[in-house]
Short mmCIF file of C-alpha atoms and ligand atoms in Angstrom, two decimals:
data_model
loop_
_atom_site.label_atom_id
_atom_site.label_comp_id
_atom_site.label_asym_id
_atom_site.label_seq_id
_atom_site.Cartn_x
_atom_site.Cartn_y
_atom_site.Cartn_z
CA MET A 1329 -0.04 -0.13 0.04
CA GLN A 1330 1.20 3.77 -1.50
CA ASP A 1331 0.06 5.35 2.53
CA ARG A 1332 2.17 2.95 4.44
CA GLN A 1333 5.19 3.70 3.21
CA LEU A 1334 4.55 7.02 2.68
CA TYR A 1335 3.94 7.84 6.46
CA GLN A 1336 6.94 5.43 7.14
CA GLN A 1337 8.80 7.89 4.97
CA ILE A 1338 7.66 10.95 7.04
CA LEU A 1339 7.29 9.84 10.03
CA GLY A 1340 10.89 7.86 10.02
CA ILE A 1341 9.88 5.11 10.79
CA THR A 1342 12.71 2.76 11.02
CA SER A 1343 13.74 -0.98 11.57
CA PRO A 1344 12.61 -3.14 13.23
CA TRP A 1345 9.51 -0.79 13.51
CA SER A 1346 7.41 -0.47 10.03
CA VAL A 1347 3.64 0.89 9.26
CA GLU A 1348 0.97 -2.15 9.49
CA ARG A 1349 -1.89 0.31 8.53
CA VAL A 1350 -3.04 3.82 8.38
CA GLU A 1351 -6.62 4.65 8.88
CA LEU A 1352 -8.46 7.48 8.23
CA ALA A 1353 -11.29 8.38 10.36
CA LEU A 1354 -12.83 11.77 8.50
CA LYS A 1355 -15.19 12.66 11.15
CA ALA A 1356 -12.88 12.90 13.76
CA GLY A 1357 -10.21 14.10 12.02
CA GLU A 1358 -7.59 12.04 12.43
CA VAL A 1359 -5.03 9.94 11.19
CA ARG A 1360 -4.27 7.18 12.68
CA VAL A 1361 -0.95 5.08 12.07
CA PHE A 1362 -0.39 1.41 13.54
CA LEU A 1363 2.84 0.40 14.26
CA THR A 1364 4.27 -3.37 14.11
CA HIS A 1365 7.77 -4.73 14.74
CA ALA A 1366 9.64 -7.74 13.03
CA SER A 1367 8.63 -10.92 15.05
CA ASP A 1368 12.98 -11.21 15.12
CA ALA A 1369 13.74 -8.33 16.17
CA SER A 1370 16.08 -8.04 19.48
CA TRP A 1371 15.48 -5.98 22.44
CA CYS A 1372 17.54 -3.86 24.94
CA CYS A 1373 16.68 -3.57 28.50
CA PRO A 1374 16.26 0.24 28.36
CA GLU A 1375 18.55 0.41 32.11
CA CYS A 1376 21.90 -1.19 30.56
CA GLY A 1377 21.00 -1.79 26.83
CA ARG A 1378 21.64 -5.80 27.09
CA GLU A 1379 20.02 -7.62 24.55
CA CYS A 1380 17.34 -9.80 26.56
CA PRO A 1381 14.57 -12.03 25.24
CA VAL A 1382 10.45 -10.72 25.34
CA HIS A 1383 8.79 -11.51 28.32
CA ASP A 1384 5.29 -10.39 26.43
CA HIS A 1385 3.86 -7.22 24.74
CA GLN A 1386 2.01 -3.84 26.48
CA PRO A 1387 -1.35 -3.34 25.56
CA GLU A 1388 -2.34 -0.51 22.72
CA ARG A 1389 -0.32 2.87 23.28
CA VAL A 1390 -1.23 6.04 21.49
CA TRP A 1391 1.30 8.91 20.53
CA ARG A 1392 -0.34 12.35 19.55
CA HIS A 1393 2.08 13.24 16.36
CA LEU A 1394 2.91 16.21 14.66
CA ASP A 1395 -0.13 16.72 12.40
CA THR A 1396 -0.68 15.65 8.44
CA CYS A 1397 -2.10 18.08 6.66
CA GLN A 1398 -4.73 19.62 8.87
CA TYR A 1399 -5.32 16.04 10.75
CA GLN A 1400 -4.21 15.19 14.17
CA THR A 1401 -1.90 12.00 13.55
CA LEU A 1402 -1.54 9.01 15.91
CA LEU A 1403 0.64 6.66 15.90
CA CYS A 1404 -0.46 3.14 17.98
CA ALA A 1405 1.96 0.95 18.75
CA SER A 1406 1.78 -2.02 21.75
CA LEU A 1407 5.32 -2.03 22.87
CA PRO A 1408 7.21 -5.05 23.79
CA ARG A 1409 8.47 -5.61 27.40
CA ALA A 1410 12.37 -6.93 27.86
CA ASP A 1411 13.18 -9.91 30.38
CA CYS A 1412 16.12 -8.42 31.75
CA PRO A 1413 18.17 -11.18 34.42
CA GLU A 1414 19.28 -7.82 36.02
CA HIS A 1415 16.66 -5.01 35.66
CA GLY A 1416 13.18 -7.35 35.65
CA VAL A 1417 10.63 -7.02 33.40
CA LYS A 1418 11.03 -3.03 31.42
CA VAL A 1419 8.77 -1.79 28.42
CA VAL A 1420 11.87 -1.17 26.12
CA ARG A 1421 12.76 2.38 24.45
CA VAL A 1422 11.02 3.58 21.60
CA PRO A 1423 12.86 5.75 18.73
CA TRP A 1424 10.01 7.83 18.35
CA ALA A 1425 8.99 9.31 21.92
CA GLU A 1426 10.36 9.49 25.34
CA PRO A 1427 9.63 6.93 27.70
CA HIS A 1428 6.20 7.44 29.87
CA SER A 1429 4.90 10.10 27.49
CA ARG A 1430 1.87 10.42 25.19
CA PHE A 1431 4.16 12.69 22.74
CA THR A 1432 6.13 11.77 20.23
CA ALA A 1433 9.38 13.58 20.62
CA LEU A 1434 8.69 15.46 17.11
CA PHE A 1435 5.76 17.15 18.87
CA GLU A 1436 6.78 17.85 22.51
CA ARG A 1437 9.35 19.72 20.31
CA LEU A 1438 7.07 21.75 18.15
CA VAL A 1439 4.64 22.46 21.67
CA ILE A 1440 8.55 23.63 23.29
CA ASP A 1441 9.36 26.05 20.70
CA TRP A 1442 6.04 27.82 20.41
CA LEU A 1443 6.27 28.30 24.43
CA HIS A 1444 9.09 30.34 23.59
CA GLU A 1445 7.16 32.52 21.53
CA ALA A 1446 3.55 32.32 22.67
CA SER A 1447 1.94 31.93 25.82
CA GLN A 1448 0.91 28.55 27.55
CA SER A 1449 -2.74 29.12 26.75
CA ALA A 1450 -2.38 30.35 22.77
CA VAL A 1451 -0.22 27.30 22.56
CA ALA A 1452 -2.73 24.93 24.20
CA ALA A 1453 -5.79 26.59 22.07
CA GLN A 1454 -3.64 26.27 18.51
CA MET A 1455 -2.28 23.00 19.36
CA GLU A 1456 -5.49 21.38 20.78
CA LEU A 1457 -3.93 20.67 24.14
CA SER A 1458 -5.25 20.61 27.80
CA TRP A 1459 -3.63 22.93 30.61
CA HIS A 1460 -2.08 19.71 31.90
CA GLU A 1461 -0.47 18.27 28.75
CA VAL A 1462 0.96 21.84 28.23
CA HIS A 1463 2.47 21.72 31.82
CA GLY A 1464 3.20 18.51 31.17
CA ILE A 1465 5.64 18.90 28.47
CA MET A 1466 7.31 21.90 29.94
CA ASP A 1467 7.94 19.65 33.11
CA ARG A 1468 9.78 16.84 31.18
CA ALA A 1469 11.33 18.95 28.90
CA VAL A 1470 12.42 21.13 32.30
CA GLN A 1471 13.41 17.81 34.00
CA ARG A 1472 15.30 17.05 31.11
CA GLY A 1473 17.58 20.05 30.73
CA LEU A 1474 18.04 19.94 34.78
CA ALA A 1475 19.13 15.91 34.13
CA ARG A 1476 21.29 17.30 31.81
CA ARG A 1477 22.99 20.28 33.17
CA GLN A 1478 27.08 20.18 33.78
CA ALA A 1479 28.51 20.62 37.42
CA GLU A 1480 30.04 23.77 35.81
CA PRO A 1481 31.63 26.33 38.27
CA ILE A 1482 29.16 29.35 39.67
CA VAL A 1483 31.44 32.05 40.76
CA HIS A 1484 29.07 35.07 41.41
CA LEU A 1485 25.35 33.75 42.54
CA GLY A 1486 22.56 36.32 42.94
CA VAL A 1487 19.96 35.22 45.33
CA ASP A 1488 17.00 36.75 45.05
CA GLU A 1489 12.78 36.58 45.94
CA LYS A 1490 10.39 37.39 44.04
CA ALA A 1491 6.66 37.09 44.84
CA PHE A 1492 4.68 34.11 42.84
CA ARG A 1493 1.05 36.51 43.39
CA LYS A 1494 1.67 39.89 44.57
CA GLY A 1495 2.05 39.61 48.26
CA HIS A 1496 1.33 36.38 48.20
CA ARG A 1497 3.50 33.32 48.20
CA TYR A 1498 7.57 34.09 47.11
CA VAL A 1499 9.82 31.73 45.76
CA THR A 1500 13.39 31.85 45.91
CA ILE A 1501 15.79 32.27 42.94
CA VAL A 1502 19.33 31.97 42.00
CA ASN A 1503 21.52 33.21 39.18
CA ASP A 1504 24.51 32.45 37.69
CA LEU A 1505 24.99 36.28 37.06
CA ASN A 1506 28.22 35.06 34.53
CA ARG A 1507 26.19 32.67 32.31
CA GLY A 1508 23.12 35.03 32.93
CA ARG A 1509 20.38 32.56 34.08
CA VAL A 1510 18.17 30.87 36.63
CA VAL A 1511 19.91 27.80 38.63
CA TYR A 1512 17.82 27.17 41.24
CA VAL A 1513 14.11 28.19 42.37
CA ALA A 1514 12.51 26.67 45.75
CA ALA A 1515 8.73 27.50 47.49
CA ASP A 1516 9.32 30.65 50.09
CA ARG A 1517 12.16 33.11 51.08
CA LYS A 1518 13.17 31.13 54.18
CA GLN A 1519 16.84 29.31 54.89
CA LYS A 1520 15.86 26.76 54.03
CA SER A 1521 14.61 28.14 50.69
CA LEU A 1522 18.21 28.75 50.36
CA ASP A 1523 19.59 25.87 51.72
CA GLY A 1524 18.66 23.09 48.87
CA PHE A 1525 20.51 24.88 46.70
CA TRP A 1526 23.92 24.13 48.32
CA GLY A 1527 23.00 20.74 48.19
CA GLN A 1528 22.93 20.24 44.82
CA LEU A 1529 26.45 21.19 44.26
CA THR A 1530 29.69 19.33 44.17
CA ALA A 1531 32.05 19.89 46.73
CA SER A 1532 34.34 21.93 44.18
CA GLN A 1533 30.91 24.16 43.02
CA LEU A 1534 31.08 24.86 46.73
CA ALA A 1535 34.39 26.07 47.05
CA GLN A 1536 34.72 27.93 43.60
CA VAL A 1537 32.09 30.24 44.72
CA GLU A 1538 33.32 34.03 45.03
CA VAL A 1539 30.13 36.03 45.66
CA VAL A 1540 27.08 35.61 46.43
CA ALA A 1541 25.56 39.38 45.61
CA MET A 1542 21.54 39.22 47.92
CA ASP A 1543 19.56 41.93 49.52
CA MET A 1544 19.87 42.20 53.32
CA TRP A 1545 17.68 39.49 54.25
CA GLU A 1546 18.75 37.50 57.53
CA PRO A 1547 17.45 33.86 55.89
CA TYR A 1548 19.54 33.70 52.82
CA GLU A 1549 22.57 35.43 54.91
CA GLN A 1550 22.53 32.24 57.92
CA SER A 1551 22.28 29.77 54.34
CA VAL A 1552 25.35 31.44 53.33
CA ARG A 1553 27.25 30.94 56.84
CA ASP A 1554 26.15 27.43 57.45
CA TYR A 1555 27.33 26.27 54.09
CA LEU A 1556 30.17 28.49 52.53
CA PRO A 1557 33.77 28.96 53.55
CA ASP A 1558 34.51 32.43 54.91
CA PRO A 1559 30.78 33.90 54.09
CA ALA A 1560 32.06 37.61 55.12
CA GLN A 1561 34.01 37.71 52.29
CA LYS A 1562 31.40 36.32 50.11
CA ILE A 1563 28.09 38.21 50.77
CA VAL A 1564 27.80 41.56 48.51
CA TYR A 1565 24.83 43.10 49.57
CA ASP A 1566 23.66 43.96 46.02
CA LYS A 1567 23.37 47.82 44.96
CA TYR A 1568 20.43 47.77 43.46
CA HIS A 1569 18.66 46.64 46.46
CA VAL A 1570 20.17 48.94 48.66
CA ALA A 1571 18.90 51.87 46.51
CA SER A 1572 15.57 50.52 46.69
CA HIS A 1573 15.18 50.42 50.20
CA LEU A 1574 16.08 54.07 50.42
CA GLY A 1575 14.09 54.89 47.23
CA GLU A 1576 11.37 53.27 49.16
CA ALA A 1577 12.24 55.57 52.39
CA VAL A 1578 12.24 58.76 49.94
CA ASP A 1579 8.80 57.63 49.30
CA ARG A 1580 7.54 57.72 52.81
CA VAL A 1581 9.04 61.18 53.37
CA ARG A 1582 7.31 62.09 50.01
CA ARG A 1583 3.84 60.32 51.38
CA ALA A 1584 3.83 62.14 54.12
CA GLU A 1585 5.01 65.58 53.07
CA ASN A 1586 2.32 65.55 49.99
CA LYS A 1587 -0.27 64.90 52.53
CA ALA A 1588 0.84 67.73 54.78
CA LEU A 1589 1.19 69.64 51.82
CA GLN A 1590 -1.94 68.95 50.08
CA ALA A 1591 -4.04 69.88 52.97
CA LYS A 1592 -2.57 73.59 52.47
CA GLY A 1593 -3.35 73.31 49.04
CA ASP A 1594 -0.24 73.12 47.43
CA GLY A 1595 0.13 69.94 44.80
CA ARG A 1596 3.62 70.41 44.14
CA LEU A 1597 4.35 66.73 45.07
CA VAL A 1598 1.38 65.39 43.31
CA GLY A 1599 1.78 62.74 40.61
CA THR A 1600 5.69 63.07 41.72
CA LYS A 1601 6.29 59.52 42.94
CA TYR A 1602 8.54 57.70 39.88
CA ASP A 1603 10.70 61.42 39.73
CA TRP A 1604 12.17 60.37 43.09
CA LEU A 1605 12.75 56.90 42.14
CA ARG A 1606 14.27 56.73 38.71
CA HIS A 1607 17.79 56.67 38.86
CA PRO A 1608 19.24 60.24 37.48
CA ASP A 1609 20.98 58.50 34.29
CA ASN A 1610 17.49 57.64 33.46
CA PHE A 1611 16.18 61.02 32.92
CA ALA A 1612 16.03 62.86 29.44
CA ALA A 1613 17.92 66.42 29.40
CA ASP A 1614 14.49 67.80 29.59
CA GLN A 1615 12.88 66.52 32.16
CA TRP A 1616 15.75 66.28 34.16
CA ARG A 1617 15.48 70.38 33.65
CA ASP A 1618 12.06 70.12 34.99
CA PHE A 1619 12.52 68.08 37.48
CA ALA A 1620 15.36 70.70 39.05
CA GLY A 1621 12.62 72.78 40.59
CA LEU A 1622 12.12 70.02 42.71
CA ARG A 1623 14.65 68.53 43.41
CA ASN A 1624 16.77 71.67 44.19
CA SER A 1625 13.73 72.87 46.60
CA ASN A 1626 13.90 72.77 50.37
CA LEU A 1627 11.13 70.34 50.48
CA LYS A 1628 12.05 67.33 53.22
CA THR A 1629 11.79 65.07 50.15
CA ALA A 1630 14.15 66.58 48.46
CA ARG A 1631 16.19 66.39 51.21
CA ALA A 1632 15.56 62.53 51.35
CA TRP A 1633 16.12 62.22 47.39
CA ALA A 1634 19.60 64.10 48.14
CA LEU A 1635 20.31 61.21 50.58
CA LYS A 1636 19.71 58.53 48.67
CA GLU A 1637 21.80 60.05 45.71
CA GLN A 1638 24.69 60.91 47.99
CA ALA A 1639 24.87 57.37 49.48
CA MET A 1640 24.78 55.26 46.29
CA VAL A 1641 28.18 57.42 45.56
CA MET A 1642 29.51 55.16 48.07
CA TRP A 1643 29.67 52.02 44.66
CA ASP A 1644 31.86 54.93 43.13
CA TYR A 1645 34.94 54.68 45.21
CA ARG A 1646 37.46 52.02 44.45
CA TYR A 1647 38.88 51.99 47.55
CA GLU A 1648 37.46 51.11 50.80
CA GLY A 1649 39.51 53.46 52.96
CA PRO A 1650 37.88 56.04 51.31
CA ALA A 1651 34.78 54.57 51.19
CA ARG A 1652 34.76 54.21 54.61
CA LYS A 1653 34.96 57.67 54.93
CA HIS A 1654 32.60 58.57 52.41
CA PHE A 1655 29.83 56.30 54.29
CA ASP A 1656 30.55 58.03 57.99
CA TRP A 1657 30.28 62.03 56.84
CA TRP A 1658 27.14 60.49 54.74
CA TYR A 1659 25.60 58.55 58.05
CA ARG A 1660 26.36 61.74 60.17
CA TRP A 1661 24.16 63.47 57.27
CA ALA A 1662 21.08 61.25 57.58
CA THR A 1663 21.00 60.69 61.13
CA HIS A 1664 20.95 64.68 61.83
CA SER A 1665 18.02 64.67 59.02
CA ARG A 1666 15.10 64.72 61.44
CA LEU A 1667 13.44 62.29 58.13
CA LYS A 1668 12.96 59.57 60.35
CA PRO A 1669 12.27 56.69 57.09
CA MET A 1670 16.21 57.95 56.45
CA ILE A 1671 17.33 57.68 60.02
CA GLU A 1672 16.20 53.73 59.65
CA LYS A 1673 17.87 53.53 56.61
CA ALA A 1674 21.35 54.79 58.19
CA LYS A 1675 20.71 52.53 60.70
CA MET A 1676 20.63 49.65 58.90
CA LEU A 1677 23.21 50.27 56.52
CA ALA A 1678 25.63 51.24 59.01
CA SER A 1679 24.99 47.70 60.75
CA ARG A 1680 25.67 46.02 57.73
CA LEU A 1681 28.67 48.49 55.70
CA PRO A 1682 30.89 45.55 55.79
CA ASN A 1683 28.76 43.36 53.42
CA ILE A 1684 28.16 46.37 51.46
CA LEU A 1685 31.71 46.80 51.08
CA THR A 1686 32.36 43.81 49.80
CA TYR A 1687 31.57 45.24 47.06
CA LEU A 1688 34.09 47.28 46.51
CA LYS A 1689 36.23 43.83 46.35
CA HIS A 1690 33.74 41.90 43.84
CA ARG A 1691 32.64 44.71 41.81
CA VAL A 1692 29.46 42.31 41.17
CA THR A 1693 25.81 43.89 41.78
CA ASN A 1694 22.53 41.66 40.76
CA ALA A 1695 22.44 43.35 37.28
CA ALA A 1696 22.39 40.38 35.41
CA SER A 1697 19.61 39.63 36.98
CA GLU A 1698 17.55 42.26 36.42
CA SER A 1699 17.20 40.90 33.17
CA ILE A 1700 16.10 37.81 34.41
CA ASN A 1701 13.42 39.22 36.56
CA SER A 1702 12.28 40.60 33.55
CA LYS A 1703 11.93 37.88 31.67
CA ILE A 1704 10.31 36.25 34.10
CA GLN A 1705 7.62 38.79 34.42
CA TRP A 1706 6.56 37.90 31.04
CA VAL A 1707 6.41 34.67 32.40
CA LYS A 1708 4.17 35.71 35.06
CA TYR A 1709 2.37 37.32 32.01
CA THR A 1710 1.81 34.64 29.13
CA ALA A 1711 1.72 31.59 32.31
CA ARG A 1712 -1.75 33.37 32.93
CA GLY A 1713 -4.76 31.66 33.62
CA PHE A 1714 -1.74 28.34 34.37
CA ARG A 1715 -0.88 30.27 37.57
CA ASN A 1716 -0.43 27.57 39.87
CA PHE A 1717 2.95 26.92 41.88
CA ASP A 1718 4.48 24.28 40.30
CA ASN A 1719 3.56 26.10 36.69
CA PHE A 1720 5.21 28.89 37.76
CA VAL A 1721 8.25 27.29 39.10
CA THR A 1722 8.35 25.39 36.34
CA ALA A 1723 7.85 28.11 33.96
CA ILE A 1724 11.12 30.19 35.36
CA TYR A 1725 13.50 27.24 34.73
CA PHE A 1726 12.01 26.65 30.94
CA HIS A 1727 12.44 30.37 29.95
CA CYS A 1728 15.13 31.66 32.01
CA GLY A 1729 17.27 28.29 33.12
CA LYS A 1730 18.92 27.80 29.40
CA LEU A 1731 18.58 24.56 29.41
CA ASP A 1732 18.98 21.89 26.40
CA LEU A 1733 15.29 21.45 26.19
CA THR A 1734 14.96 19.06 23.44
CA PRO A 1735 13.81 15.74 23.78
CA LEU A 1736 16.35 13.01 22.31
CA PRO A 1737 14.71 11.06 20.19
CA THR A 1738 13.61 13.27 17.15
CA LYS A 1739 12.67 10.33 14.73
ZN1 ZN B 1130 18.97 -4.15 32.37
#
């Protein structure tokens, strides 16, 4: 029959497998391709590769393959079970699919490629897949990618937390800052969230870690102290996290002052929130000029803002001595500012100063994490409607792990 040979060719079915028959169900919009194997074929144990006698055959199974024209194409076969003297009775491997998948490897690969371009719900609708099927394909891809990872040195690490839903559950995310990829995701932001990561590293990987950039967050610090030698030299409080702490204090000052001003009919601070939080480099020249009136004013908010900007100068120093001097000068100014939020942050920074200054030695920030973060925002966005927690974790690895996700048998 022509169609048997045709399908054998286009599906890439090779010996000992062959196409036995093809059934076209027009109404259901399906093509069913039934596969069979030579009766004298030899089979191998999937564990050890040893050639083994056949024990029996499994009931017929079905794999979804790439569509033929507009028809869903299904491969059907009854798989032999090999009887290995060492591993017992095991289902043999097939060249068109990975074990336990109900899709062929080529189909999974197409879904994986589409998931890089479109949201999970768009892919599900387009490929006529359910939520669970899309999640299953992503999850298998991630498991495969994680298993293929080599134990490479991760010299600069960034630890970050992300809210799964605003203000709800958190995940801890560990980034390889040099390769710009997520290497670990765990639930919560507790010490044990990070502890789990160290356990995955080899002894030599542990010894090669030079920097852990993070927010000032005691549970993470404790984890680093418990697992890494010489932790005091390795913890670097991330510049962007410090900036965001100070920004939050500036915003508290602005909110209170805005309220007081508005009560007197003064609307100068209305709608200015993001001007105070934006990095000066991110203003266009004309915006910066427009902002001059406010930032040079005698408003409390302007003083808080100046304090924040002066604190950030510390990261421009080359050596620890002058940086410490700058901090002492700044600390005196901040603690005499009569701005409570700024005084609080100044005290916090003073108590954490040694691990802020470690930056000067390593020059590492979580900047690489920023591009990962924007990707994670995309993940959150494209996973809408698929938002359970496990799916979120899987999607982070899938999109930000730089993993080799391809299913191996691609014939
Ligand atoms: Zn075996």
